[in-house]
PDB file of C-alpha atoms and ligand atoms in Angstrom:
ATOM      1  CA  MET A   1     -13.460   9.440   6.658  1.00  0.00           C
ATOM      2  CA  THR A   2     -13.731   6.298   4.556  1.00  0.00           C
ATOM      3  CA  ILE A   3     -10.994   4.944   2.307  1.00  0.00           C
ATOM      4  CA  LYS A   4     -13.074   6.058  -0.659  1.00  0.00           C
ATOM      5  CA  GLN A   5     -13.223   9.624   0.649  1.00  0.00           C
ATOM      6  CA  ASN A   6      -9.510   9.567   1.440  1.00  0.00           C
ATOM      7  CA  VAL A   7      -8.638   8.660  -2.157  1.00  0.00           C
ATOM      8  CA  THR A   8     -10.769  11.525  -3.431  1.00  0.00           C
ATOM      9  CA  GLN A   9      -9.204  13.930  -0.962  1.00  0.00           C
ATOM     10  CA  ILE A  10      -5.656  12.896  -1.869  1.00  0.00           C
ATOM     11  CA  GLN A  11      -6.458  13.335  -5.562  1.00  0.00           C
ATOM     12  CA  GLN A  12      -7.659  16.852  -4.766  1.00  0.00           C
ATOM     13  CA  ARG A  13      -4.499  17.610  -2.804  1.00  0.00           C
ATOM     14  CA  ILE A  14      -2.375  16.359  -5.697  1.00  0.00           C
ATOM     15  CA  GLN A  15      -4.286  18.683  -8.045  1.00  0.00           C
ATOM     16  CA  TYR A  16      -3.761  21.582  -5.665  1.00  0.00           C
ATOM     17  CA  TYR A  17       0.000  21.090  -5.248  1.00  0.00           C
ATOM     18  CA  THR A  18       0.396  20.488  -8.981  1.00  0.00           C
ATOM     19  CA  ALA A  19      -1.397  23.747  -9.780  1.00  0.00           C
ATOM     20  CA  GLN A  20       0.674  25.619  -7.181  1.00  0.00           C
ATOM     21  CA  ALA A  21       3.830  24.375  -8.857  1.00  0.00           C
ATOM     22  CA  GLN A  22       2.412  25.457 -12.239  1.00  0.00           C
ATOM     23  CA  ARG A  23       2.756  21.953 -13.562  1.00  0.00           C
ATOM     24  CA  GLN A  24       0.360  20.170 -15.929  1.00  0.00           C
ATOM     25  CA  GLN A  25      -2.784  18.842 -14.302  1.00  0.00           C
ATOM     26  CA  SER A  26      -2.053  15.213 -15.144  1.00  0.00           C
ATOM     27  CA  ALA A  27       1.662  15.401 -14.285  1.00  0.00           C
ATOM     28  CA  VAL A  28       1.477  13.450 -11.008  1.00  0.00           C
ATOM     29  CA  LYS A  29       0.077   9.938 -10.620  1.00  0.00           C
ATOM     30  CA  LEU A  30      -1.130   8.427  -7.372  1.00  0.00           C
ATOM     31  CA  LEU A  31       0.185   5.037  -6.283  1.00  0.00           C
ATOM     32  CA  ALA A  32      -1.868   3.678  -3.375  1.00  0.00           C
ATOM     33  CA  VAL A  33       0.441   1.800  -1.000  1.00  0.00           C
ATOM     34  CA  SER A  34      -1.590  -1.086   0.382  1.00  0.00           C
ATOM     35  CA  LYS A  35       1.017  -3.067   2.343  1.00  0.00           C
ATOM     36  CA  THR A  36      -0.500  -4.786   5.419  1.00  0.00           C
ATOM     37  CA  LYS A  37      -4.002  -3.772   4.251  1.00  0.00           C
ATOM     38  CA  THR A  38      -6.755  -6.185   3.233  1.00  0.00           C
ATOM     39  CA  VAL A  39      -8.266  -6.874  -0.165  1.00  0.00           C
ATOM     40  CA  GLU A  40     -11.474  -5.277   1.165  1.00  0.00           C
ATOM     41  CA  ASP A  41      -9.549  -2.062   1.829  1.00  0.00           C
ATOM     42  CA  ILE A  42      -8.067  -2.188  -1.664  1.00  0.00           C
ATOM     43  CA  TYR A  43     -11.506  -2.765  -3.137  1.00  0.00           C
ATOM     44  CA  GLN A  44     -12.782   0.384  -1.442  1.00  0.00           C
ATOM     45  CA  ALA A  45      -9.972   2.419  -2.981  1.00  0.00           C
ATOM     46  CA  TYR A  46     -10.768   0.831  -6.345  1.00  0.00           C
ATOM     47  CA  GLN A  47     -14.358   2.009  -5.992  1.00  0.00           C
ATOM     48  CA  ALA A  48     -13.025   5.557  -5.770  1.00  0.00           C
ATOM     49  CA  GLY A  49     -11.299   5.021  -9.122  1.00  0.00           C
ATOM     50  CA  GLN A  50      -7.865   3.961  -7.866  1.00  0.00           C
ATOM     51  CA  THR A  51      -6.274   1.275 -10.071  1.00  0.00           C
ATOM     52  CA  THR A  52      -2.549   1.335  -9.224  1.00  0.00           C
ATOM     53  CA  PHE A  53      -1.295  -0.191  -5.993  1.00  0.00           C
ATOM     54  CA  GLY A  54       2.090  -0.664  -4.345  1.00  0.00           C
ATOM     55  CA  GLU A  55       3.154  -3.622  -2.201  1.00  0.00           C
ATOM     56  CA  ASN A  56       6.328  -4.175  -0.150  1.00  0.00           C
ATOM     57  CA  TYR A  57       6.237  -7.897   0.591  1.00  0.00           C
ATOM     58  CA  VAL A  58       6.355 -10.409  -2.253  1.00  0.00           C
ATOM     59  CA  GLN A  59       4.023 -13.111  -0.950  1.00  0.00           C
ATOM     60  CA  GLU A  60       1.464 -10.673   0.427  1.00  0.00           C
ATOM     61  CA  GLY A  61       1.497  -8.855  -2.889  1.00  0.00           C
ATOM     62  CA  ILE A  62       0.964 -11.891  -5.085  1.00  0.00           C
ATOM     63  CA  ASP A  63      -1.888 -13.138  -2.876  1.00  0.00           C
ATOM     64  CA  LYS A  64      -3.676  -9.837  -3.502  1.00  0.00           C
ATOM     65  CA  ILE A  65      -2.849  -9.884  -7.221  1.00  0.00           C
ATOM     66  CA  ALA A  66      -4.349 -13.388  -7.496  1.00  0.00           C
ATOM     67  CA  TYR A  67      -7.469 -12.331  -5.605  1.00  0.00           C
ATOM     68  CA  PHE A  68      -8.260  -9.449  -7.964  1.00  0.00           C
ATOM     69  CA  GLN A  69      -7.480 -11.534 -11.033  1.00  0.00           C
ATOM     70  CA  GLN A  70     -10.086 -14.028  -9.866  1.00  0.00           C
ATOM     71  CA  GLN A  71     -12.558 -11.156  -9.513  1.00  0.00           C
ATOM     72  CA  ASN A  72     -11.738 -10.012 -13.066  1.00  0.00           C
ATOM     73  CA  ILE A  73     -10.681  -6.626 -11.729  1.00  0.00           C
ATOM     74  CA  GLU A  74      -7.709  -5.291 -13.622  1.00  0.00           C
ATOM     75  CA  LEU A  75      -5.268  -3.395 -11.424  1.00  0.00           C
ATOM     76  CA  GLU A  76      -1.645  -2.303 -11.913  1.00  0.00           C
ATOM     77  CA  TRP A  77       0.775  -3.606  -9.259  1.00  0.00           C
ATOM     78  CA  HIS A  78       4.068  -2.008  -8.262  1.00  0.00           C
ATOM     79  CA  PHE A  79       6.636  -3.771  -6.126  1.00  0.00           C
ATOM     80  CA  ILE A  80       8.177  -1.124  -3.826  1.00  0.00           C
ATOM     81  CA  GLY A  81       9.952  -3.106  -1.096  1.00  0.00           C
ATOM     82  CA  PRO A  82      13.492  -4.425  -0.786  1.00  0.00           C
ATOM     83  CA  LEU A  83      13.921  -7.517  -2.980  1.00  0.00           C
ATOM     84  CA  GLN A  84      16.133 -10.502  -2.219  1.00  0.00           C
ATOM     85  CA  SER A  85      17.506 -12.327  -5.215  1.00  0.00           C
ATOM     86  CA  ASN A  86      15.732 -15.584  -4.299  1.00  0.00           C
ATOM     87  CA  LYS A  87      12.360 -13.820  -4.712  1.00  0.00           C
ATOM     88  CA  THR A  88      12.925 -12.138  -8.080  1.00  0.00           C
ATOM     89  CA  ARG A  89      10.981 -14.786 -10.005  1.00  0.00           C
ATOM     90  CA  LEU A  90       7.741 -14.032  -8.187  1.00  0.00           C
ATOM     91  CA  VAL A  91       8.106 -10.318  -8.891  1.00  0.00           C
ATOM     92  CA  ALA A  92       8.997 -10.938 -12.547  1.00  0.00           C
ATOM     93  CA  GLU A  93       5.984 -13.205 -13.006  1.00  0.00           C
ATOM     94  CA  HIS A  94       3.298 -11.231 -11.197  1.00  0.00           C
ATOM     95  CA  PHE A  95       4.033  -7.521 -10.924  1.00  0.00           C
ATOM     96  CA  ASP A  96       3.778  -4.775 -13.565  1.00  0.00           C
ATOM     97  CA  TRP A  97       6.424  -2.481 -12.075  1.00  0.00           C
ATOM     98  CA  MET A  98       9.477  -2.933  -9.876  1.00  0.00           C
ATOM     99  CA  GLN A  99      10.506   0.360  -8.254  1.00  0.00           C
ATOM    100  CA  THR A 100      13.474  -0.597  -6.079  1.00  0.00           C
ATOM    101  CA  LEU A 101      16.033  -1.858  -8.577  1.00  0.00           C
ATOM    102  CA  ASP A 102      19.540  -1.124  -7.313  1.00  0.00           C
ATOM    103  CA  ARG A 103      21.741  -4.016  -8.478  1.00  0.00           C
ATOM    104  CA  ILE A 104      22.813  -5.496 -11.802  1.00  0.00           C
ATOM    105  CA  LYS A 105      22.343  -9.000 -10.445  1.00  0.00           C
ATOM    106  CA  ILE A 106      18.676  -8.351  -9.633  1.00  0.00           C
ATOM    107  CA  ALA A 107      18.149  -6.686 -13.022  1.00  0.00           C
ATOM    108  CA  ASP A 108      19.588  -9.713 -14.826  1.00  0.00           C
ATOM    109  CA  ARG A 109      17.430 -12.142 -12.874  1.00  0.00           C
ATOM    110  CA  LEU A 110      14.233 -10.148 -13.434  1.00  0.00           C
ATOM    111  CA  ASN A 111      15.031  -9.964 -17.144  1.00  0.00           C
ATOM    112  CA  GLU A 112      15.596 -13.725 -17.400  1.00  0.00           C
ATOM    113  CA  GLN A 113      12.518 -14.559 -15.351  1.00  0.00           C
ATOM    114  CA  ARG A 114      10.003 -12.191 -16.933  1.00  0.00           C
ATOM    115  CA  PRO A 115       7.530 -14.408 -18.848  1.00  0.00           C
ATOM    116  CA  TYR A 116       7.863 -13.958 -22.621  1.00  0.00           C
ATOM    117  CA  TYR A 117       4.106 -13.517 -23.061  1.00  0.00           C
ATOM    118  CA  LYS A 118       3.996 -10.488 -20.769  1.00  0.00           C
ATOM    119  CA  ALA A 119       4.948  -6.905 -21.559  1.00  0.00           C
ATOM    120  CA  PRO A 120       8.425  -5.951 -20.331  1.00  0.00           C
ATOM    121  CA  LEU A 121       8.597  -5.288 -16.598  1.00  0.00           C
ATOM    122  CA  ASN A 122       8.664  -1.536 -15.943  1.00  0.00           C
ATOM    123  CA  VAL A 123      11.529  -0.682 -13.615  1.00  0.00           C
ATOM    124  CA  LEU A 124      12.765   2.301 -11.649  1.00  0.00           C
ATOM    125  CA  ILE A 125      16.273   2.657 -10.288  1.00  0.00           C
ATOM    126  CA  GLN A 126      16.247   3.369  -6.567  1.00  0.00           C
ATOM    127  CA  ILE A 127      18.661   6.130  -5.575  1.00  0.00           C
ATOM    128  CA  ASN A 128      19.933   6.551  -2.050  1.00  0.00           C
ATOM    129  CA  ILE A 129      19.672  10.324  -2.039  1.00  0.00           C
ATOM    130  CA  SER A 130      20.006  11.236   1.642  1.00  0.00           C
ATOM    131  CA  ASP A 131      19.582   8.282   3.982  1.00  0.00           C
ATOM    132  CA  GLU A 132      22.966   7.188   5.295  1.00  0.00           C
ATOM    133  CA  ASN A 133      21.332   4.514   7.424  1.00  0.00           C
ATOM    134  CA  SER A 134      19.592   2.812   4.542  1.00  0.00           C
ATOM    135  CA  LYS A 135      21.162  -0.065   2.634  1.00  0.00           C
ATOM    136  CA  SER A 136      18.690   0.380  -0.219  1.00  0.00           C
ATOM    137  CA  GLY A 137      19.411   2.340  -3.355  1.00  0.00           C
ATOM    138  CA  ILE A 138      22.567   3.210  -5.262  1.00  0.00           C
ATOM    139  CA  THR A 139      24.566   6.390  -5.095  1.00  0.00           C
ATOM    140  CA  PRO A 140      23.957   9.019  -7.796  1.00  0.00           C
ATOM    141  CA  ASN A 141      27.400   8.258  -9.239  1.00  0.00           C
ATOM    142  CA  ASP A 142      26.381   4.685 -10.031  1.00  0.00           C
ATOM    143  CA  MET A 143      23.103   5.582 -11.738  1.00  0.00           C
ATOM    144  CA  LEU A 144      24.227   5.764 -15.353  1.00  0.00           C
ATOM    145  CA  ALA A 145      26.116   2.462 -15.320  1.00  0.00           C
ATOM    146  CA  LEU A 146      23.066   0.600 -14.021  1.00  0.00           C
ATOM    147  CA  ALA A 147      20.742   2.467 -16.394  1.00  0.00           C
ATOM    148  CA  THR A 148      22.877   1.587 -19.401  1.00  0.00           C
ATOM    149  CA  HIS A 149      22.938  -2.049 -18.338  1.00  0.00           C
ATOM    150  CA  ILE A 150      19.134  -2.156 -17.983  1.00  0.00           C
ATOM    151  CA  GLN A 151      18.721  -0.572 -21.419  1.00  0.00           C
ATOM    152  CA  ASN A 152      20.265  -3.714 -22.921  1.00  0.00           C
ATOM    153  CA  LEU A 153      17.834  -6.090 -21.212  1.00  0.00           C
ATOM    154  CA  PRO A 154      14.873  -6.807 -23.525  1.00  0.00           C
ATOM    155  CA  HIS A 155      12.389  -7.870 -20.848  1.00  0.00           C
ATOM    156  CA  LEU A 156      12.858  -4.786 -18.679  1.00  0.00           C
ATOM    157  CA  ARG A 157      11.767  -1.259 -19.531  1.00  0.00           C
ATOM    158  CA  LEU A 158      13.566   1.475 -17.646  1.00  0.00           C
ATOM    159  CA  ARG A 159      11.031   4.213 -16.781  1.00  0.00           C
ATOM    160  CA  GLY A 160      12.959   6.391 -14.335  1.00  0.00           C
ATOM    161  CA  LEU A 161      13.972   6.833 -10.720  1.00  0.00           C
ATOM    162  CA  MET A 162      12.625   6.276  -7.230  1.00  0.00           C
ATOM    163  CA  ALA A 163      13.790   7.508  -3.822  1.00  0.00           C
ATOM    164  CA  ILE A 164      12.877   7.315  -0.149  1.00  0.00           C
ATOM    165  CA  PRO A 165      14.718  10.257   1.429  1.00  0.00           C
ATOM    166  CA  ALA A 166      15.484  10.213   5.145  1.00  0.00           C
ATOM    167  CA  PRO A 167      12.284  11.333   6.901  1.00  0.00           C
ATOM    168  CA  THR A 168      12.357  14.936   8.106  1.00  0.00           C
ATOM    169  CA  ASP A 169       9.802  17.636   8.972  1.00  0.00           C
ATOM    170  CA  ASP A 170      12.174  20.306   7.705  1.00  0.00           C
ATOM    171  CA  LEU A 171      10.776  21.509   4.388  1.00  0.00           C
ATOM    172  CA  GLN A 172      14.126  22.815   3.202  1.00  0.00           C
ATOM    173  CA  GLN A 173      15.750  19.443   3.762  1.00  0.00           C
ATOM    174  CA  GLN A 174      12.868  17.693   2.014  1.00  0.00           C
ATOM    175  CA  GLU A 175      13.238  19.984  -0.985  1.00  0.00           C
ATOM    176  CA  GLN A 176      16.990  19.580  -1.083  1.00  0.00           C
ATOM    177  CA  ALA A 177      16.680  15.824  -1.510  1.00  0.00           C
ATOM    178  CA  PHE A 178      13.806  16.064  -3.999  1.00  0.00           C
ATOM    179  CA  ASN A 179      15.543  18.729  -6.081  1.00  0.00           C
ATOM    180  CA  ALA A 180      18.643  16.543  -6.210  1.00  0.00           C
ATOM    181  CA  MET A 181      16.461  13.688  -7.462  1.00  0.00           C
ATOM    182  CA  ASN A 182      14.894  15.907 -10.101  1.00  0.00           C
ATOM    183  CA  SER A 183      18.349  16.881 -11.387  1.00  0.00           C
ATOM    184  CA  LEU A 184      19.320  13.214 -11.653  1.00  0.00           C
ATOM    185  CA  PHE A 185      16.058  12.475 -13.451  1.00  0.00           C
ATOM    186  CA  ILE A 186      16.769  15.174 -16.039  1.00  0.00           C
ATOM    187  CA  ALA A 187      20.347  13.904 -16.415  1.00  0.00           C
ATOM    188  CA  LEU A 188      19.019  10.393 -17.041  1.00  0.00           C
ATOM    189  CA  GLN A 189      16.578  11.633 -19.681  1.00  0.00           C
ATOM    190  CA  GLN A 190      19.392  13.467 -21.425  1.00  0.00           C
ATOM    191  CA  ALA A 191      21.775  10.514 -21.242  1.00  0.00           C
ATOM    192  CA  LEU A 192      19.208   8.104 -22.713  1.00  0.00           C
ATOM    193  CA  PRO A 193      17.132  10.168 -25.163  1.00  0.00           C
ATOM    194  CA  GLU A 194      15.780   7.030 -26.849  1.00  0.00           C
ATOM    195  CA  ALA A 195      14.414   5.568 -23.620  1.00  0.00           C
ATOM    196  CA  GLN A 196      10.951   6.265 -22.206  1.00  0.00           C
ATOM    197  CA  ILE A 197      12.153   7.921 -18.999  1.00  0.00           C
ATOM    198  CA  ASP A 198       8.928   9.456 -17.692  1.00  0.00           C
ATOM    199  CA  THR A 199       8.637   8.504 -14.025  1.00  0.00           C
ATOM    200  CA  LEU A 200      10.114  10.136 -10.942  1.00  0.00           C
ATOM    201  CA  SER A 201       8.625   8.258  -7.977  1.00  0.00           C
ATOM    202  CA  MET A 202       8.970  10.317  -4.793  1.00  0.00           C
ATOM    203  CA  GLY A 203       6.730  11.678  -2.064  1.00  0.00           C
ATOM    204  CA  MET A 204       4.786   9.854   0.658  1.00  0.00           C
ATOM    205  CA  THR A 205       2.045  10.915   3.076  1.00  0.00           C
ATOM    206  CA  ASP A 206       4.233  13.343   5.034  1.00  0.00           C
ATOM    207  CA  ASP A 207       6.265  14.903   2.240  1.00  0.00           C
ATOM    208  CA  MET A 208       4.081  14.786  -0.869  1.00  0.00           C
ATOM    209  CA  ALA A 209       3.738  18.568  -1.102  1.00  0.00           C
ATOM    210  CA  SER A 210       7.499  19.112  -1.346  1.00  0.00           C
ATOM    211  CA  ALA A 211       7.890  16.174  -3.731  1.00  0.00           C
ATOM    212  CA  ILE A 212       5.297  17.553  -6.149  1.00  0.00           C
ATOM    213  CA  LYS A 213       6.805  21.026  -5.930  1.00  0.00           C
ATOM    214  CA  CYS A 214      10.179  19.544  -6.896  1.00  0.00           C
ATOM    215  CA  GLY A 215       9.037  17.492  -9.888  1.00  0.00           C
ATOM    216  CA  SER A 216       7.643  14.162  -8.665  1.00  0.00           C
ATOM    217  CA  THR A 217       5.524  12.363 -11.259  1.00  0.00           C
ATOM    218  CA  MET A 218       4.313   9.636  -8.887  1.00  0.00           C
ATOM    219  CA  VAL A 219       3.548   9.913  -5.192  1.00  0.00           C
ATOM    220  CA  ARG A 220       3.310   6.723  -3.125  1.00  0.00           C
ATOM    221  CA  ILE A 221       0.639   7.202  -0.471  1.00  0.00           C
ATOM    222  CA  GLY A 222      -0.289   4.669   2.211  1.00  0.00           C
ATOM    223  CA  THR A 223      -1.292   6.174   5.552  1.00  0.00           C
ATOM    224  CA  ALA A 224      -3.369   9.054   4.171  1.00  0.00           C
ATOM    225  CA  ILE A 225      -5.501   6.572   2.212  1.00  0.00           C
ATOM    226  CA  PHE A 226      -5.699   3.467   4.361  1.00  0.00           C
ATOM    227  CA  GLY A 227      -4.903   4.803   7.836  1.00  0.00           C
ATOM    228  CA  ALA A 228      -2.032   3.773  10.093  1.00  0.00           C
ATOM    229  CA  ARG A 229      -0.466   0.356   9.564  1.00  0.00           C
ATOM    230  CA  GLU A 230      -0.232  -2.439  12.088  1.00  0.00           C
ATOM    231  CA  TYR A 231       2.991  -4.238  11.418  1.00  0.00           C
ATOM    232  CA  HIS A 232       2.788  -7.990  11.401  1.00  0.00           C
ATOM    233  CA  LYS A 233       6.187  -8.712   9.878  1.00  0.00           C
TER     234      LYS A 233
HETATM  235  C1  PLP B   1       5.123   2.328   3.103  1.00  0.00           C
HETATM  236  C2  PLP B   1       5.707   3.042   1.947  1.00  0.00           C
HETATM  237  C3  PLP B   1       5.096   4.186   1.395  1.00  0.00           C
HETATM  238  C4  PLP B   1       3.863   4.841   1.983  1.00  0.00           C
HETATM  239  O1  PLP B   1       4.172   5.576   3.103  1.00  0.00           O
HETATM  240  P1  PLP B   1       3.080   6.477   3.879  1.00  0.00           P
HETATM  241  O2  PLP B   1       3.873   7.367   4.721  1.00  0.00           O
HETATM  242  O3  PLP B   1       2.193   5.546   4.623  1.00  0.00           O
HETATM  243  O4  PLP B   1       2.308   7.239   2.822  1.00  0.00           O
HETATM  244  C5  PLP B   1       5.677   4.750   0.269  1.00  0.00           C
HETATM  245  N1  PLP B   1       6.787   4.231  -0.281  1.00  0.00           N
HETATM  246  C6  PLP B   1       7.396   3.137   0.204  1.00  0.00           C
HETATM  247  C7  PLP B   1       8.611   2.614  -0.463  1.00  0.00           C
HETATM  248  C8  PLP B   1       6.876   2.519   1.334  1.00  0.00           C
HETATM  249  O5  PLP B   1       7.517   1.439   1.830  1.00  0.00           O
END
């Protein structure tokens, strides 16, 4: 199958799982995760109608962003990797979304460094929902304090939550983590009724069905679109 066909097939699977969960047809967006993949690969996905892409490495991401700007192709770019504080400026200047926000210090830097002529940077708070080995994400208990802080930063727009649960084939365990995320998402919406909290980013190639069943509004799919990755970093 080509990348173009893969995008179409994933869109169909999203529709299927969304219908099964009796959710609205447009409830779940597809983020194509293009880390380690070429601009030619991304272009093929674009030809299938895909316009939102996720990148994990800052420099690789901004090279691709620059390439498509030169081609006059307008895409939406999400930063989804771990971010060191010395690289916040590049994310603030070039990306549309930052999905892995888990520290006040990073939030403050992104807010200061977001160019005034651009729309506020959309951000998601990353929650460490089940992965004890991961250093990324905050605990559920810390969510509201960070959310309230972000609400006061004019150049950031808090849109919701993101999680990367510990990988497991056990559907019950998958659903446990995703249901916990959905409860936090609802709690956040209730705590900040004025904010535009509309995004719950969860679900990857191997667990997208459970994620959609449990309320995901954005699945982040790499392998099922672009094939396996060869790591060069
Ligand atoms: C790589 C990555 C994905 C995509 O994973 P696949 O299993 O290839 O679909 C999604 N989210 C994040 C944060 C990633 O780093």
